[in-house]
Amino acid sequence: MYIYLDIAAGFQCEMCGSCCRNDWVVTVDAQSFSRNARLFAAAGREQEFAKAFIRICAESSPGEYAYIAKQPAGGCWFLQPDQLCRLHREAGHAHLDSVCRTFPRYPLDTARGLELTLSFSCPAVIRLVSRQQPLAIVRSEQAPLAVMPDSCVAQVYPQQYSDRHPLYYYFELEHHFIDILQCRLMPVQARVNLLFQTVEAIGRLDRQNSLHQDLNRLIYSNYVRMDKVDPAQPPDMADILTEHFLVNFVFKKPFYLCGLQPGARLVQHFCSRINAARSGIIDPAVNWQKTKECIMELEFQYGHNRKALYAGNQ
């Protein structure tokens, strides 16, 4: 089973080269390092290989054996003037490291199947979500995009927890959190506040006897509350882009991978950063542009520089 946000089915790389010029460093594992060493040796280009693939000598995360060097202007070593990848051209897509094969796809191995969404740090994805229609979750036997078997960024199996732990019911909670964030009767900040209050309330529930029933009652009371709110001013496109970003973030399972309270704090932090970026701006076009820039930066930090993100979330 494939479960994905509907934007995944509409994605097409625009070959803008943006992802090949970003600040992140593309790391490769030992297998990829050896594979490229053989490729370059066969062409008599050992000297270029030594410059392009740099061994990581310091302590690193599992799978980070070396990194790909950058050009003086900041682009990837293999980025050509036509925005295409020289390594891709010479060796094919399957030869690339998993990072380059996968981005901006964000696949997850879960108990429900393979789940998939996209990264909002990609300009093509931002253009794809520049719409009023809420993001929708699709279930299908067919994958919307080609995904390599080894490319999943995380595993999500809630039943590894005891049924006395809230994360045992993670998928129910995720569904509810997305419903809260898509409730356009409420301003975006009010939705984020309700999500945070809900997580706090979950933390106070008795885990010993009736956790599932108590969770259901809490969720039901939230729906009643959302149905009764006085309609807010219709959201503008910057609000809707913020909503899409937060929904996409929740679908990436941070509440499972980081924990309920850390996940809620991240959503709050994101909303605060976006509000600050938009502060005092009246022009709708400028408002949307500032929102987009902030969202792309937040997405980049979550995906590639979490130390900076968490430093701002203390």
mmCIF file of N, CA and C in Angstrom, residues 164-216:
data_model
loop_
_atom_site.group_PDB
_atom_site.id
_atom_site.type_symbol
_atom_site.label_atom_id
_atom_site.label_comp_id
_atom_site.label_asym_id
_atom_site.label_seq_id
_atom_site.Cartn_x
_atom_site.Cartn_y
_atom_site.Cartn_z
ATOM 1 N N ARG A 164 -0.696 1.276 26.311
ATOM 2 C CA ARG A 164 -0.824 2.305 27.349
ATOM 3 C C ARG A 164 0.010 3.544 27.024
ATOM 4 N N HIS A 165 0.598 3.543 25.849
ATOM 5 C CA HIS A 165 1.390 4.696 25.408
ATOM 6 C C HIS A 165 0.632 5.415 24.299
ATOM 7 N N PRO A 166 0.557 6.747 24.339
ATOM 8 C CA PRO A 166 -0.191 7.474 23.296
ATOM 9 C C PRO A 166 0.278 7.177 21.880
ATOM 10 N N LEU A 167 1.577 6.919 21.686
ATOM 11 C CA LEU A 167 2.075 6.691 20.334
ATOM 12 C C LEU A 167 1.613 5.355 19.750
ATOM 13 N N TYR A 168 1.059 4.481 20.579
ATOM 14 C CA TYR A 168 0.437 3.262 20.056
ATOM 15 C C TYR A 168 -0.705 3.630 19.116
ATOM 16 N N TYR A 169 -1.324 4.783 19.374
ATOM 17 C CA TYR A 169 -2.464 5.269 18.586
ATOM 18 C C TYR A 169 -2.026 6.397 17.643
ATOM 19 N N TYR A 170 -0.765 6.332 17.225
ATOM 20 C CA TYR A 170 -0.187 7.449 16.488
ATOM 21 C C TYR A 170 -0.984 7.837 15.246
ATOM 22 N N PHE A 171 -1.380 6.878 14.438
ATOM 23 C CA PHE A 171 -2.037 7.227 13.178
ATOM 24 C C PHE A 171 -3.361 7.951 13.407
ATOM 25 N N GLU A 172 -4.087 7.579 14.460
ATOM 26 C CA GLU A 172 -5.306 8.314 14.808
ATOM 27 C C GLU A 172 -4.966 9.753 15.191
ATOM 28 N N LEU A 173 -3.896 9.919 15.949
ATOM 29 C CA LEU A 173 -3.493 11.264 16.369
ATOM 30 C C LEU A 173 -3.046 12.094 15.170
ATOM 31 N N GLU A 174 -2.263 11.507 14.284
ATOM 32 C CA GLU A 174 -1.809 12.247 13.105
ATOM 33 C C GLU A 174 -3.000 12.730 12.281
ATOM 34 N N HIS A 175 -3.960 11.860 12.063
ATOM 35 C CA HIS A 175 -5.162 12.236 11.310
ATOM 36 C C HIS A 175 -5.861 13.420 11.970
ATOM 37 N N HIS A 176 -5.955 13.381 13.286
ATOM 38 C CA HIS A 176 -6.624 14.465 14.011
ATOM 39 C C HIS A 176 -5.813 15.753 13.950
ATOM 40 N N PHE A 177 -4.515 15.660 14.097
ATOM 41 C CA PHE A 177 -3.676 16.867 14.027
ATOM 42 C C PHE A 177 -3.815 17.544 12.656
ATOM 43 N N ILE A 178 -3.873 16.754 11.604
ATOM 44 C CA ILE A 178 -4.041 17.327 10.265
ATOM 45 C C ILE A 178 -5.414 17.980 10.132
ATOM 46 N N ASP A 179 -6.446 17.341 10.687
ATOM 47 C CA ASP A 179 -7.778 17.959 10.664
ATOM 48 C C ASP A 179 -7.768 19.313 11.367
ATOM 49 N N ILE A 180 -7.076 19.396 12.492
ATOM 50 C CA ILE A 180 -6.989 20.673 13.214
ATOM 51 C C ILE A 180 -6.317 21.722 12.334
ATOM 52 N N LEU A 181 -5.197 21.366 11.735
ATOM 53 C CA LEU A 181 -4.437 22.336 10.944
ATOM 54 C C LEU A 181 -5.167 22.758 9.673
ATOM 55 N N GLN A 182 -6.130 21.958 9.221
ATOM 56 C CA GLN A 182 -6.881 22.308 8.016
ATOM 57 C C GLN A 182 -8.252 22.909 8.320
ATOM 58 N N CYS A 183 -8.508 23.223 9.576
ATOM 59 C CA CYS A 183 -9.794 23.827 9.959
ATOM 60 C C CYS A 183 -9.745 25.324 9.658
ATOM 61 N N ARG A 184 -10.207 25.710 8.498
ATOM 62 C CA ARG A 184 -10.085 27.104 8.057
ATOM 63 C C ARG A 184 -11.118 28.032 8.678
ATOM 64 N N LEU A 185 -11.979 27.498 9.531
ATOM 65 C CA LEU A 185 -12.844 28.374 10.319
ATOM 66 C C LEU A 185 -12.029 29.140 11.353
ATOM 67 N N MET A 186 -10.826 28.640 11.643
ATOM 68 C CA MET A 186 -9.964 29.239 12.654
ATOM 69 C C MET A 186 -8.738 29.853 11.998
ATOM 70 N N PRO A 187 -8.201 30.954 12.556
ATOM 71 C CA PRO A 187 -6.915 31.471 12.071
ATOM 72 C C PRO A 187 -5.822 30.422 12.273
ATOM 73 N N VAL A 188 -4.767 30.512 11.495
ATOM 74 C CA VAL A 188 -3.695 29.520 11.571
ATOM 75 C C VAL A 188 -3.117 29.442 12.980
ATOM 76 N N GLN A 189 -2.889 30.589 13.612
ATOM 77 C CA GLN A 189 -2.313 30.576 14.955
ATOM 78 C C GLN A 189 -3.232 29.869 15.940
ATOM 79 N N ALA A 190 -4.539 30.058 15.797
ATOM 80 C CA ALA A 190 -5.491 29.387 16.688
ATOM 81 C C ALA A 190 -5.457 27.873 16.474
ATOM 82 N N ARG A 191 -5.282 27.439 15.253
ATOM 83 C CA ARG A 191 -5.176 25.997 14.977
ATOM 84 C C ARG A 191 -3.926 25.416 15.645
ATOM 85 N N VAL A 192 -2.820 26.133 15.518
ATOM 86 C CA VAL A 192 -1.571 25.674 16.136
ATOM 87 C C VAL A 192 -1.723 25.635 17.651
ATOM 88 N N ASN A 193 -2.382 26.641 18.208
ATOM 89 C CA ASN A 193 -2.609 26.658 19.657
ATOM 90 C C ASN A 193 -3.444 25.461 20.094
ATOM 91 N N LEU A 194 -4.490 25.140 19.325
ATOM 92 C CA LEU A 194 -5.335 23.997 19.673
ATOM 93 C C LEU A 194 -4.546 22.699 19.578
ATOM 94 N N LEU A 195 -3.710 22.568 18.574
ATOM 95 C CA LEU A 195 -2.881 21.368 18.459
ATOM 96 C C LEU A 195 -1.972 21.233 19.676
ATOM 97 N N PHE A 196 -1.344 22.334 20.072
ATOM 98 C CA PHE A 196 -0.441 22.296 21.225
ATOM 99 C C PHE A 196 -1.212 21.953 22.498
ATOM 100 N N GLN A 197 -2.391 22.560 22.681
ATOM 101 C CA GLN A 197 -3.216 22.262 23.853
ATOM 102 C C GLN A 197 -3.634 20.795 23.869
ATOM 103 N N THR A 198 -3.896 20.245 22.696
ATOM 104 C CA THR A 198 -4.286 18.837 22.606
ATOM 105 C C THR A 198 -3.147 17.929 23.043
ATOM 106 N N VAL A 199 -1.941 18.232 22.598
ATOM 107 C CA VAL A 199 -0.779 17.434 23.004
ATOM 108 C C VAL A 199 -0.563 17.538 24.511
ATOM 109 N N GLU A 200 -0.718 18.733 25.054
ATOM 110 C CA GLU A 200 -0.589 18.889 26.506
ATOM 111 C C GLU A 200 -1.645 18.067 27.231
ATOM 112 N N ALA A 201 -2.869 18.064 26.715
ATOM 113 C CA ALA A 201 -3.946 17.292 27.343
ATOM 114 C C ALA A 201 -3.662 15.797 27.267
ATOM 115 N N ILE A 202 -3.094 15.343 26.166
ATOM 116 C CA ILE A 202 -2.735 13.927 26.036
ATOM 117 C C ILE A 202 -1.714 13.546 27.099
ATOM 118 N N GLY A 203 -0.788 14.448 27.369
ATOM 119 C CA GLY A 203 0.230 14.179 28.379
ATOM 120 C C GLY A 203 -0.329 14.032 29.778
ATOM 121 N N ARG A 204 -1.523 14.560 30.006
ATOM 122 C CA ARG A 204 -2.136 14.477 31.340
ATOM 123 C C ARG A 204 -3.073 13.282 31.487
ATOM 124 N N LEU A 205 -3.298 12.534 30.428
ATOM 125 C CA LEU A 205 -4.245 11.418 30.499
ATOM 126 C C LEU A 205 -3.678 10.260 31.316
ATOM 127 N N ASP A 206 -4.584 9.524 31.936
ATOM 128 C CA ASP A 206 -4.222 8.337 32.706
ATOM 129 C C ASP A 206 -3.876 7.208 31.738
ATOM 130 N N ARG A 207 -2.657 6.717 31.801
ATOM 131 C CA ARG A 207 -2.227 5.676 30.872
ATOM 132 C C ARG A 207 -2.532 4.268 31.375
ATOM 133 N N GLN A 208 -3.021 4.146 32.558
ATOM 134 C CA GLN A 208 -3.140 2.825 33.159
ATOM 135 C C GLN A 208 -4.431 2.095 32.796
ATOM 136 N N ASN A 209 -5.517 2.835 32.609
ATOM 137 C CA ASN A 209 -6.810 2.156 32.507
ATOM 138 C C ASN A 209 -7.561 2.396 31.196
ATOM 139 N N SER A 210 -7.773 3.646 30.841
ATOM 140 C CA SER A 210 -8.697 3.934 29.735
ATOM 141 C C SER A 210 -8.095 4.922 28.744
ATOM 142 N N LEU A 211 -6.846 4.733 28.380
ATOM 143 C CA LEU A 211 -6.171 5.712 27.534
ATOM 144 C C LEU A 211 -6.875 5.883 26.189
ATOM 145 N N HIS A 212 -7.218 4.780 25.526
ATOM 146 C CA HIS A 212 -7.819 4.898 24.199
ATOM 147 C C HIS A 212 -9.162 5.612 24.262
ATOM 148 N N GLN A 213 -9.970 5.254 25.242
ATOM 149 C CA GLN A 213 -11.269 5.920 25.382
ATOM 150 C C GLN A 213 -11.095 7.403 25.676
ATOM 151 N N ASP A 214 -10.125 7.721 26.519
ATOM 152 C CA ASP A 214 -9.880 9.130 26.852
ATOM 153 C C ASP A 214 -9.379 9.901 25.631
ATOM 154 N N LEU A 215 -8.541 9.271 24.827
ATOM 155 C CA LEU A 215 -8.087 9.916 23.594
ATOM 156 C C LEU A 215 -9.262 10.185 22.659
ATOM 157 N N ASN A 216 -10.151 9.204 22.536
ATOM 158 C CA ASN A 216 -11.319 9.386 21.671
ATOM 159 C C ASN A 216 -12.205 10.521 22.166
#
